[in-house]
Amino acid sequence: KAEKSVETVKEQETTAQDMEAQDVKNVEETKPQPQPMKTMTLDDTWPEDEPEAKKRPMTFTLSGITGSNNPQSKGDAGAIRKPTYTKAPTRTGIAESSEKSTYGIPLSVGAGVRIGLSEKWSVGTGIDYTLLSRKFYGTYIKVNEKGEIQNPTYSNIRNNQHYIGIPVNFFYNILDNSHLNFYAFAGGSVEKCVADTYALINTSIVHREDIRGVQISAAAGLGVEFLVGKHLGLYVDPRIRYYFNCRQPKSIRTEQPLMAGIEMGLRIRL
């Protein structure tokens, strides 16, 4: 019996040792195994970030425009001639004694906004003020209520026409980077003559005419903008513009409908 008891104890000890060894093995198997380190070579590259969508900028524009005048339109504005009437005037007004006039250079100033439609295309609009001037020799004719002409005044006359216009242009970016923007553009403009004055030189007489209708024009050109800061650019836009016959007062536009001009100004990127 003693021998049997000893054997039983040994078997129990062996079983306990086996169970303990199995538990240790199970614990070791459940432990996370270390992963081998991957070495990076020169051929390996980091994943690139997805490019951000390019913003469509909005720009605010301050501009000045000058156009060409026609030297051939300069005539004998100072010649002293009495006008010839085909019929008696029925209202107070100005009669030109010469078909030729001396035209001043058209000047314009304006402000506008340009909105990006896509990476290449944008549209711009705003408001412009334009001054047209000319000088000629003529007669101020005053007609009374009875239709009688009273003391016509002969003088050199300066005619100033003031226009307010709304341009609409479409722009296409040919080259656009952080320093330079080169583009083409085309569009049109509608202008209203808000004042048409005739001042007799060396007198106090100023006559005003009411002008009906609007002036419509179309333009195209190339432009370049130099970026001088993150939100500021200087631009120059040479252009060709054609003025349609819209029954407006005589001016450089009616004498020379196709005109070249240059617009210069600042663009503020918002």
Coordinates of C-alpha atoms in Angstrom, one line a residue:
K1 CA 0.0 0.0 0.0
A2 CA 2.9 2.4 0.8
E3 CA 4.4 1.8 -2.6
K4 CA 1.0 2.4 -4.3
S5 CA 0.6 5.6 -2.4
V6 CA 4.0 6.8 -3.4
E7 CA 3.2 6.1 -7.1
T8 CA -0.1 8.0 -6.8
V9 CA 1.7 11.0 -5.4
K10 CA 4.3 11.0 -8.2
E11 CA 1.5 10.7 -10.8
Q12 CA -0.3 13.7 -9.3
E13 CA 2.9 15.7 -9.1
T14 CA 3.7 14.9 -12.8
T15 CA 0.1 15.9 -13.8
A16 CA 0.4 19.2 -11.9
Q17 CA 3.7 19.9 -13.6
D18 CA 2.3 19.1 -17.0
M19 CA -0.7 21.4 -16.4
E20 CA 1.6 24.2 -15.2
A21 CA 3.8 23.8 -18.3
Q22 CA 0.7 23.9 -20.6
D23 CA -0.5 27.1 -18.8
V24 CA 2.9 28.8 -19.4
K25 CA 2.8 27.7 -23.1
N26 CA -0.7 29.1 -23.5
V27 CA 0.3 32.4 -21.9
E28 CA 3.3 32.7 -24.2
E29 CA 1.2 32.0 -27.3
T30 CA -1.3 34.7 -26.4
K31 CA 1.5 37.3 -26.0
P32 CA 1.8 39.7 -29.1
Q33 CA 4.7 38.6 -31.2
P34 CA 7.2 41.4 -32.1
Q35 CA 7.1 42.3 -35.8
P36 CA 10.3 42.7 -37.7
M37 CA 11.3 46.3 -38.4
K38 CA 11.0 47.4 -42.0
T39 CA 13.9 49.4 -43.3
M40 CA 13.2 52.3 -45.6
T41 CA 15.3 52.7 -48.7
L42 CA 15.8 55.7 -50.9
D43 CA 13.3 54.2 -53.4
D44 CA 10.5 54.3 -50.9
T45 CA 8.3 57.5 -50.9
W46 CA 5.9 58.9 -48.4
P47 CA 2.3 58.9 -49.6
E48 CA 1.4 62.3 -51.1
D49 CA -1.4 64.3 -49.6
E50 CA -4.4 64.9 -51.7
P51 CA -4.2 68.3 -53.4
E52 CA -6.6 70.8 -52.1
A53 CA -9.2 72.2 -54.5
K54 CA -8.0 75.5 -56.0
K55 CA -10.2 78.3 -54.7
R56 CA -12.1 80.5 -57.2
P57 CA -10.9 84.0 -56.2
M58 CA -13.0 87.1 -56.2
T59 CA -11.2 90.3 -57.1
F60 CA -12.2 94.0 -56.6
T61 CA -10.9 96.3 -59.4
L62 CA -10.1 100.0 -59.5
S63 CA -9.3 101.1 -63.0
G64 CA -8.5 104.0 -65.3
I65 CA -9.0 103.8 -69.1
T66 CA -7.6 106.0 -71.8
G67 CA -8.5 105.8 -75.5
S68 CA -7.1 107.1 -78.8
N69 CA -8.2 110.2 -80.6
N70 CA -7.9 110.7 -84.3
P71 CA -5.5 113.5 -85.4
Q72 CA -7.2 113.7 -88.7
S73 CA -10.4 114.8 -87.0
K74 CA -8.7 118.0 -85.8
G75 CA -10.1 120.8 -88.0
D76 CA -10.4 124.5 -88.1
A77 CA -12.3 124.8 -84.9
G78 CA -11.3 128.4 -84.5
A79 CA -12.4 129.6 -88.0
I80 CA -15.0 132.3 -87.9
R81 CA -18.0 131.3 -90.0
K82 CA -21.6 132.1 -89.6
P83 CA -23.8 129.1 -89.8
T84 CA -26.1 128.6 -92.6
Y85 CA -29.6 127.4 -91.7
T86 CA -31.7 125.1 -94.0
K87 CA -34.7 126.0 -91.8
A88 CA -35.3 128.3 -88.9
P89 CA -34.5 126.8 -85.5
T90 CA -37.6 126.0 -83.4
R91 CA -35.8 125.7 -80.0
T92 CA -32.8 127.0 -78.2
G93 CA -29.6 125.1 -79.1
I94 CA -26.2 124.9 -80.7
A95 CA -25.4 125.1 -84.4
E96 CA -22.0 124.0 -85.6
S97 CA -20.3 126.3 -88.2
S98 CA -17.7 123.6 -89.2
E99 CA -18.0 119.9 -89.8
K100 CA -14.6 119.4 -88.2
S101 CA -13.8 119.3 -84.4
T102 CA -10.8 118.9 -82.2
Y103 CA -11.4 115.8 -80.0
G104 CA -9.9 115.2 -76.6
I105 CA -8.6 111.8 -75.5
P106 CA -11.4 109.8 -73.9
L107 CA -10.9 109.2 -70.2
S108 CA -12.6 106.7 -67.9
V109 CA -12.4 105.6 -64.3
G110 CA -14.3 102.7 -62.7
A111 CA -14.7 100.0 -60.1
G112 CA -15.7 96.4 -60.6
V113 CA -15.6 92.9 -59.3
R114 CA -14.3 89.7 -61.0
I115 CA -15.6 86.3 -60.0
G116 CA -13.9 83.0 -60.8
L117 CA -16.1 80.5 -62.5
S118 CA -13.5 77.8 -62.8
E119 CA -9.7 77.4 -62.8
K120 CA -9.5 79.1 -66.2
W121 CA -12.7 81.2 -66.6
S122 CA -14.0 84.2 -64.7
V123 CA -16.5 87.0 -65.3
G124 CA -16.2 90.6 -64.4
T125 CA -18.6 93.5 -64.2
G126 CA -18.8 96.9 -62.5
I127 CA -19.5 100.6 -63.2
D128 CA -17.5 103.1 -65.3
Y129 CA -17.5 106.8 -65.7
T130 CA -16.3 108.3 -69.1
L131 CA -15.7 111.8 -70.2
L132 CA -15.7 112.7 -73.9
S133 CA -14.7 116.2 -75.0
R134 CA -14.4 118.1 -78.2
K135 CA -14.0 121.7 -79.3
F136 CA -15.6 123.4 -82.4
Y137 CA -16.8 126.8 -83.6
G138 CA -20.5 127.3 -83.6
T139 CA -23.4 129.5 -82.6
Y140 CA -25.6 129.5 -79.6
I141 CA -29.2 130.2 -80.7
K142 CA -31.8 131.2 -78.3
V143 CA -35.4 130.9 -79.3
N144 CA -38.2 132.6 -77.3
E145 CA -41.7 131.4 -76.7
K146 CA -42.9 133.0 -80.0
G147 CA -40.2 131.1 -82.0
E148 CA -38.1 134.1 -82.6
I149 CA -34.3 134.0 -82.6
Q150 CA -32.8 136.4 -80.0
N151 CA -29.2 137.6 -80.3
P152 CA -27.3 134.5 -81.6
T153 CA -23.8 134.2 -80.0
Y154 CA -20.9 133.1 -82.1
S155 CA -18.0 131.5 -80.2
N156 CA -15.6 128.6 -79.9
I157 CA -17.6 125.9 -78.0
R158 CA -16.4 123.1 -75.7
N159 CA -18.6 120.1 -75.6
N160 CA -18.3 117.6 -72.7
Q161 CA -20.3 114.4 -72.6
H162 CA -20.5 112.4 -69.4
Y163 CA -21.3 108.7 -69.6
I164 CA -22.1 106.1 -66.9
G165 CA -21.6 102.5 -68.1
I166 CA -21.9 98.9 -67.0
P167 CA -19.3 96.6 -68.6
V168 CA -19.5 92.8 -68.7
N169 CA -16.4 90.8 -69.6
F170 CA -15.3 87.1 -69.7
F171 CA -11.7 86.3 -68.9
Y172 CA -9.7 83.2 -69.8
N173 CA -6.4 82.6 -68.0
I174 CA -3.6 81.6 -70.3
L175 CA -0.8 81.7 -67.7
D176 CA -1.5 81.9 -63.9
N177 CA 1.1 81.6 -61.2
S178 CA 2.1 83.2 -57.9
H179 CA 3.8 86.2 -59.7
L180 CA 2.0 86.7 -63.0
N181 CA -1.4 86.3 -64.6
F182 CA -1.7 86.5 -68.4
Y183 CA -5.2 86.3 -69.9
A184 CA -7.5 87.1 -72.8
F185 CA -10.9 88.7 -72.4
A186 CA -13.9 89.8 -74.5
G187 CA -17.2 91.4 -73.6
G188 CA -19.4 94.4 -74.0
S189 CA -20.7 97.6 -72.3
V190 CA -23.9 99.6 -72.1
E191 CA -23.5 103.3 -71.4
K192 CA -25.9 106.1 -70.7
C193 CA -25.1 109.8 -71.4
V194 CA -26.1 111.5 -68.2
A195 CA -25.0 115.0 -69.2
D196 CA -24.2 116.8 -72.5
T197 CA -23.0 120.3 -72.0
Y198 CA -21.9 123.1 -74.4
A199 CA -19.8 125.9 -72.9
L200 CA -19.2 129.0 -74.9
I201 CA -15.6 130.0 -74.3
N202 CA -15.0 133.4 -72.8
T203 CA -18.7 133.7 -72.0
S204 CA -20.9 132.5 -69.1
I205 CA -23.3 130.7 -71.4
V206 CA -23.6 126.9 -70.8
H207 CA -26.2 124.9 -72.8
R208 CA -27.4 121.4 -71.9
E209 CA -29.0 118.8 -74.0
D210 CA -31.1 115.8 -72.9
I211 CA -29.8 112.6 -74.6
R212 CA -32.0 109.6 -75.3
G213 CA -31.0 106.0 -75.8
V214 CA -27.8 104.2 -74.8
Q215 CA -24.4 103.5 -76.3
I216 CA -23.6 99.9 -76.9
S217 CA -20.0 98.6 -77.6
A218 CA -18.0 95.4 -77.8
A219 CA -14.4 94.9 -76.9
A220 CA -11.6 92.2 -76.8
G221 CA -8.0 92.2 -75.8
L222 CA -5.2 90.7 -73.8
G223 CA -4.1 91.6 -70.3
V224 CA -1.4 91.0 -67.8
E225 CA -1.5 91.2 -64.0
F226 CA 1.6 91.5 -61.8
L227 CA 1.1 90.2 -58.3
V228 CA 2.8 92.5 -55.8
G229 CA 1.4 90.7 -52.7
K230 CA -1.0 88.0 -51.7
H231 CA -4.0 90.2 -52.1
L232 CA -2.8 92.9 -54.5
G233 CA -2.1 93.1 -58.2
L234 CA -1.2 95.7 -60.8
Y235 CA -2.7 95.1 -64.3
V236 CA -2.6 96.5 -67.8
D237 CA -5.3 95.6 -70.4
P238 CA -4.7 96.7 -74.0
R239 CA -7.9 96.4 -76.0
I240 CA -9.8 97.1 -79.2
R241 CA -13.4 98.4 -78.8
Y242 CA -16.1 99.0 -81.4
Y243 CA -19.0 101.5 -80.8
F244 CA -22.2 100.7 -82.6
N245 CA -24.3 103.4 -84.2
C246 CA -26.8 104.2 -81.4
R247 CA -27.8 107.8 -82.4
Q248 CA -25.6 109.4 -79.7
P249 CA -24.2 113.0 -79.8
K250 CA -21.3 113.7 -82.1
S251 CA -18.0 112.6 -80.5
I252 CA -14.8 110.8 -81.2
R253 CA -16.8 107.6 -81.0
T254 CA -19.2 108.5 -83.8
E255 CA -16.3 109.7 -86.0
Q256 CA -14.0 106.8 -85.2
P257 CA -16.1 103.8 -84.0
L258 CA -13.2 101.3 -83.9
M259 CA -10.8 102.5 -81.2
A260 CA -7.8 101.2 -79.3
G261 CA -7.4 101.8 -75.6
I262 CA -5.5 100.8 -72.5
E263 CA -7.0 100.0 -69.1
M264 CA -4.7 100.1 -66.0
G265 CA -5.5 99.7 -62.4
L266 CA -5.4 97.7 -59.1
R267 CA -7.0 94.4 -58.3
I268 CA -7.6 93.4 -54.7
R269 CA -8.1 89.7 -54.2
L270 CA -10.6 88.9 -51.5

